[in-house]
Amino acid sequence: MFRGKKYVDSAKTIDKVKLYDPGEGFVLLAGIAKAKFDETVELHVKLGVDSRHADQQVRGSIVLPHGTGKTARVLVFAKGDKAKEAEAAGAEYVGAEDMLAKIQNENFFDYEVIVATPDMMGLVGRLGKVLGPKGLMPNPKAGTVTMDVARAIADIKAGKVEYRLDKTNIIHCPIGKVSFGTEKLMENFNALVNAIIKSKPAAAKGQYIRSCVIASTMSPGIRLSTAKFV
């Protein structure tokens, strides 16, 4: 795979064998992020669970202390007073059957999060094959199926992120921007990792957190020590 000169230069400063202390890792990340834009910082956590089993799923959400550096656009499926509540709370798009048709017929995906009231899930369920693969399907565990749409929207706008396992038992989640600085990124990192630990399934055996890697949009990954979390 071809790698750019900046990526190659950054990779030379990272010891691929070493497990960095989280604080040290974030300082190093700030030094190698050389893009002309404010790069997003992502955390990748490999867990000692098997996502093929229902009793070993790990999924949840958390409002990061310092947000993600990006204000998410929200689509809400609701009717009547709840639709008005969603509009007042700042949702970019609100609707019901009209939004269903727009997604089905116009391939409409100009949003990052979908919130739905429980009575709308029968309607939203028709979009499962479209929304599911994109990670957009509303879910009670993520707080996106709720009657309190105003609170859900406020949390999302404040920097709420959803974490969930992929098929390789890894959680990928944004934790901020490089411009946040080490202290804020560390606080977001600790908040997310602690939330993941609290979500440990009872059926999980052995070492739960296998590895942690941080990376910015254009940088190589930096492996972090998980000793404090084991």
CSV table of C-alpha atoms in Angstrom, one decimal:
chain,number,residue,atom,x,y,z
A,1,MET,CA,0.0,0.0,0.0
A,2,PHE,CA,1.3,3.4,-0.9
A,3,ARG,CA,1.9,5.8,2.0
A,4,GLY,CA,2.5,9.5,1.8
A,5,LYS,CA,5.8,11.1,2.9
A,6,LYS,CA,4.2,12.7,6.0
A,7,TYR,CA,2.7,9.3,7.0
A,8,VAL,CA,6.0,7.5,6.6
A,9,ASP,CA,7.9,10.2,8.5
A,10,SER,CA,5.3,10.0,11.3
A,11,ALA,CA,5.6,6.2,11.4
A,12,LYS,CA,9.3,6.5,12.0
A,13,THR,CA,8.7,8.3,15.3
A,14,ILE,CA,6.5,5.5,16.7
A,15,ASP,CA,7.9,2.4,18.3
A,16,LYS,CA,5.6,-0.3,16.9
A,17,VAL,CA,6.5,-2.7,19.7
A,18,LYS,CA,6.1,-0.3,22.6
A,19,LEU,CA,2.9,0.1,24.6
A,20,TYR,CA,2.8,3.8,25.4
A,21,ASP,CA,1.3,5.2,28.6
A,22,PRO,CA,-1.9,7.0,27.5
A,23,GLY,CA,-0.6,10.5,28.4
A,24,GLU,CA,2.6,9.9,26.5
A,25,GLY,CA,0.6,8.5,23.6
A,26,PHE,CA,-1.5,11.6,23.2
A,27,VAL,CA,1.5,13.9,23.4
A,28,LEU,CA,3.1,11.8,20.6
A,29,LEU,CA,-0.1,11.9,18.5
A,30,ALA,CA,-0.2,15.7,18.7
A,31,GLY,CA,3.4,15.9,17.4
A,32,ILE,CA,2.8,13.7,14.4
A,33,ALA,CA,-0.6,15.1,13.2
A,34,LYS,CA,0.6,17.2,10.3
A,35,ALA,CA,-2.5,17.7,8.1
A,36,LYS,CA,-3.6,21.2,7.2
A,37,PHE,CA,-7.0,20.5,8.8
A,38,ASP,CA,-8.0,19.7,12.4
A,39,GLU,CA,-7.7,15.9,12.4
A,40,THR,CA,-10.2,13.7,14.2
A,41,VAL,CA,-8.8,11.5,16.9
A,42,GLU,CA,-10.2,8.0,17.1
A,43,LEU,CA,-9.9,5.2,19.7
A,44,HIS,CA,-9.9,1.6,18.6
A,45,VAL,CA,-10.4,-1.0,21.4
A,46,LYS,CA,-10.2,-4.7,20.9
A,47,LEU,CA,-12.2,-6.7,23.4
A,48,GLY,CA,-12.0,-10.3,24.6
A,49,VAL,CA,-15.5,-11.1,23.7
A,50,ASP,CA,-17.2,-12.9,20.8
A,51,SER,CA,-19.7,-10.6,19.0
A,52,ARG,CA,-21.4,-13.6,17.4
A,53,HIS,CA,-23.0,-14.4,20.8
A,54,ALA,CA,-26.0,-12.3,21.9
A,55,ASP,CA,-24.8,-12.4,25.6
A,56,GLN,CA,-21.4,-11.0,24.7
A,57,GLN,CA,-22.5,-7.9,22.8
A,58,VAL,CA,-21.1,-4.6,24.0
A,59,ARG,CA,-23.0,-1.5,23.1
A,60,GLY,CA,-23.9,1.8,24.7
A,61,SER,CA,-23.5,5.6,24.5
A,62,ILE,CA,-21.8,8.3,26.5
A,63,VAL,CA,-21.7,12.1,26.4
A,64,LEU,CA,-17.9,12.9,26.2
A,65,PRO,CA,-16.8,15.5,28.7
A,66,HIS,CA,-15.5,17.7,25.9
A,67,GLY,CA,-17.6,16.5,23.0
A,68,THR,CA,-16.2,15.3,19.7
A,69,GLY,CA,-15.4,18.7,18.1
A,70,LYS,CA,-18.3,18.2,15.6
A,71,THR,CA,-22.0,19.0,16.0
A,72,ALA,CA,-24.0,16.0,14.6
A,73,ARG,CA,-27.0,16.5,12.3
A,74,VAL,CA,-30.0,14.8,13.7
A,75,LEU,CA,-33.1,13.3,11.9
A,76,VAL,CA,-36.1,12.6,14.2
A,77,PHE,CA,-39.0,10.3,13.4
A,78,ALA,CA,-41.9,11.6,15.3
A,79,LYS,CA,-45.4,13.0,15.0
A,80,GLY,CA,-47.6,15.6,16.6
A,81,ASP,CA,-46.3,17.3,19.8
A,82,LYS,CA,-43.1,15.2,19.8
A,83,ALA,CA,-42.3,16.4,16.3
A,84,LYS,CA,-42.7,20.0,17.4
A,85,GLU,CA,-40.6,19.2,20.5
A,86,ALA,CA,-37.8,17.8,18.2
A,87,GLU,CA,-37.9,20.9,16.0
A,88,ALA,CA,-37.7,23.2,19.0
A,89,ALA,CA,-34.7,21.2,20.3
A,90,GLY,CA,-32.8,21.8,17.2
A,91,ALA,CA,-33.2,18.7,15.1
A,92,GLU,CA,-32.2,19.3,11.5
A,93,TYR,CA,-34.9,17.0,10.0
A,94,VAL,CA,-38.2,15.9,11.5
A,95,GLY,CA,-40.9,13.7,9.9
A,96,ALA,CA,-42.5,10.3,9.6
A,97,GLU,CA,-43.8,8.7,6.4
A,98,ASP,CA,-42.4,11.7,4.4
A,99,MET,CA,-38.9,10.9,5.8
A,100,LEU,CA,-39.3,7.2,5.1
A,101,ALA,CA,-40.1,8.0,1.4
A,102,LYS,CA,-37.2,10.5,1.2
A,103,ILE,CA,-34.7,7.9,2.4
A,104,GLN,CA,-36.1,5.1,0.2
A,105,ASN,CA,-36.6,7.1,-3.0
A,106,GLU,CA,-33.9,9.8,-2.8
A,107,ASN,CA,-31.1,7.9,-0.9
A,108,PHE,CA,-31.2,10.7,1.7
A,109,PHE,CA,-28.4,10.5,4.3
A,110,ASP,CA,-27.5,14.1,5.2
A,111,TYR,CA,-27.4,13.3,8.9
A,112,GLU,CA,-25.3,11.4,11.4
A,113,VAL,CA,-27.8,10.3,14.0
A,114,ILE,CA,-31.5,9.2,13.9
A,115,VAL,CA,-33.8,9.5,16.9
A,116,ALA,CA,-37.3,7.9,17.0
A,117,THR,CA,-40.2,7.8,19.4
A,118,PRO,CA,-41.2,4.2,20.2
A,119,ASP,CA,-44.4,4.4,18.3
A,120,MET,CA,-42.4,5.2,15.1
A,121,MET,CA,-40.2,2.1,15.3
A,122,GLY,CA,-42.6,0.1,13.2
A,123,LEU,CA,-42.1,2.6,10.4
A,124,VAL,CA,-38.4,3.0,10.9
A,125,GLY,CA,-38.0,-0.8,11.0
A,126,ARG,CA,-38.8,-0.9,7.2
A,127,LEU,CA,-35.5,0.8,6.7
A,128,GLY,CA,-33.5,-1.8,8.7
A,129,LYS,CA,-31.6,-3.1,5.7
A,130,VAL,CA,-30.6,0.4,4.7
A,131,LEU,CA,-29.9,2.0,8.1
A,132,GLY,CA,-28.4,-1.1,9.8
A,133,PRO,CA,-25.2,-1.4,7.7
A,134,LYS,CA,-24.6,2.3,8.1
A,135,GLY,CA,-25.0,2.2,11.9
A,136,LEU,CA,-27.9,4.5,11.8
A,137,MET,CA,-30.7,2.3,13.2
A,138,PRO,CA,-32.2,3.9,16.4
A,139,ASN,CA,-31.7,1.7,19.5
A,140,PRO,CA,-33.0,2.0,23.1
A,141,LYS,CA,-29.6,1.1,24.5
A,142,ALA,CA,-28.1,4.0,22.7
A,143,GLY,CA,-30.8,6.4,23.9
A,144,THR,CA,-32.1,7.0,20.4
A,145,VAL,CA,-35.5,5.3,20.8
A,146,THR,CA,-37.1,7.5,23.4
A,147,MET,CA,-40.1,9.7,24.2
A,148,ASP,CA,-37.8,12.4,25.6
A,149,VAL,CA,-36.6,13.5,22.1
A,150,ALA,CA,-35.5,16.9,23.4
A,151,ARG,CA,-33.1,15.4,25.9
A,152,ALA,CA,-31.8,12.9,23.3
A,153,ILE,CA,-31.1,15.8,20.8
A,154,ALA,CA,-29.4,17.9,23.5
A,155,ASP,CA,-27.1,15.0,24.4
A,156,ILE,CA,-26.2,14.3,20.8
A,157,LYS,CA,-25.5,18.0,20.1
A,158,ALA,CA,-23.3,18.1,23.3
A,159,GLY,CA,-21.0,15.3,22.0
A,160,LYS,CA,-22.8,12.0,22.7
A,161,VAL,CA,-21.1,9.1,21.0
A,162,GLU,CA,-22.3,5.5,20.5
A,163,TYR,CA,-19.9,2.6,20.9
A,164,ARG,CA,-20.5,-0.9,19.6
A,165,LEU,CA,-18.6,-4.0,18.6
A,166,ASP,CA,-17.8,-4.7,14.9
A,167,LYS,CA,-17.6,-8.2,13.5
A,168,THR,CA,-13.9,-8.4,14.6
A,169,ASN,CA,-14.7,-7.5,18.2
A,170,ILE,CA,-13.3,-4.0,18.0
A,171,ILE,CA,-14.9,-0.8,19.0
A,172,HIS,CA,-14.1,2.3,16.9
A,173,CYS,CA,-15.1,5.7,18.2
A,174,PRO,CA,-14.1,9.4,17.8
A,175,ILE,CA,-12.9,11.0,21.0
A,176,GLY,CA,-12.2,14.6,19.8
A,177,LYS,CA,-9.9,16.7,17.6
A,178,VAL,CA,-6.1,17.1,17.7
A,179,SER,CA,-6.7,20.8,18.6
A,180,PHE,CA,-8.3,19.7,21.9
A,181,GLY,CA,-4.9,19.1,23.4
A,182,THR,CA,-3.6,16.3,25.6
A,183,GLU,CA,-5.6,17.0,28.7
A,184,LYS,CA,-9.1,17.1,27.1
A,185,LEU,CA,-8.3,14.1,24.9
A,186,MET,CA,-7.2,12.2,27.9
A,187,GLU,CA,-10.5,13.0,29.8
A,188,ASN,CA,-12.6,11.9,26.8
A,189,PHE,CA,-10.4,8.8,26.5
A,190,ASN,CA,-10.8,7.9,30.1
A,191,ALA,CA,-14.6,8.5,30.0
A,192,LEU,CA,-15.1,6.3,27.0
A,193,VAL,CA,-12.9,3.4,28.2
A,194,ASN,CA,-14.6,3.5,31.7
A,195,ALA,CA,-18.0,3.3,29.9
A,196,ILE,CA,-16.8,0.3,27.9
A,197,ILE,CA,-15.5,-1.4,31.1
A,198,LYS,CA,-18.9,-0.8,32.8
A,199,SER,CA,-20.6,-2.5,29.8
A,200,LYS,CA,-18.6,-5.7,30.2
A,201,PRO,CA,-21.0,-8.6,29.6
A,202,ALA,CA,-21.3,-11.2,32.4
A,203,ALA,CA,-20.5,-13.9,29.9
A,204,ALA,CA,-17.1,-12.4,29.0
A,205,LYS,CA,-14.2,-14.5,30.2
A,206,GLY,CA,-10.5,-13.8,30.5
A,207,GLN,CA,-8.9,-10.5,29.6
A,208,TYR,CA,-11.6,-8.1,28.6
A,209,ILE,CA,-9.6,-5.2,27.1
A,210,ARG,CA,-7.0,-6.8,24.7
A,211,SER,CA,-5.6,-3.7,23.1
A,212,CYS,CA,-6.1,0.1,22.7
A,213,VAL,CA,-4.9,2.1,19.7
A,214,ILE,CA,-5.3,5.8,19.1
A,215,ALA,CA,-4.9,7.5,15.7
A,216,SER,CA,-5.7,10.8,14.1
A,217,THR,CA,-7.3,11.0,10.6
A,218,MET,CA,-4.0,10.9,8.7
A,219,SER,CA,-1.6,9.4,11.3
A,220,PRO,CA,-0.4,5.8,12.0
A,221,GLY,CA,-1.8,4.1,15.1
A,222,ILE,CA,-0.2,4.4,18.5
A,223,ARG,CA,-0.6,1.4,20.8
A,224,LEU,CA,-1.4,2.2,24.4
A,225,SER,CA,-0.8,0.2,27.6
A,226,THR,CA,-4.0,-1.3,29.0
A,227,ALA,CA,-2.4,-2.2,32.3
A,228,LYS,CA,-4.4,0.2,34.3
A,229,PHE,CA,-7.6,-1.2,32.9
A,230,VAL,CA,-6.9,-4.9,33.3
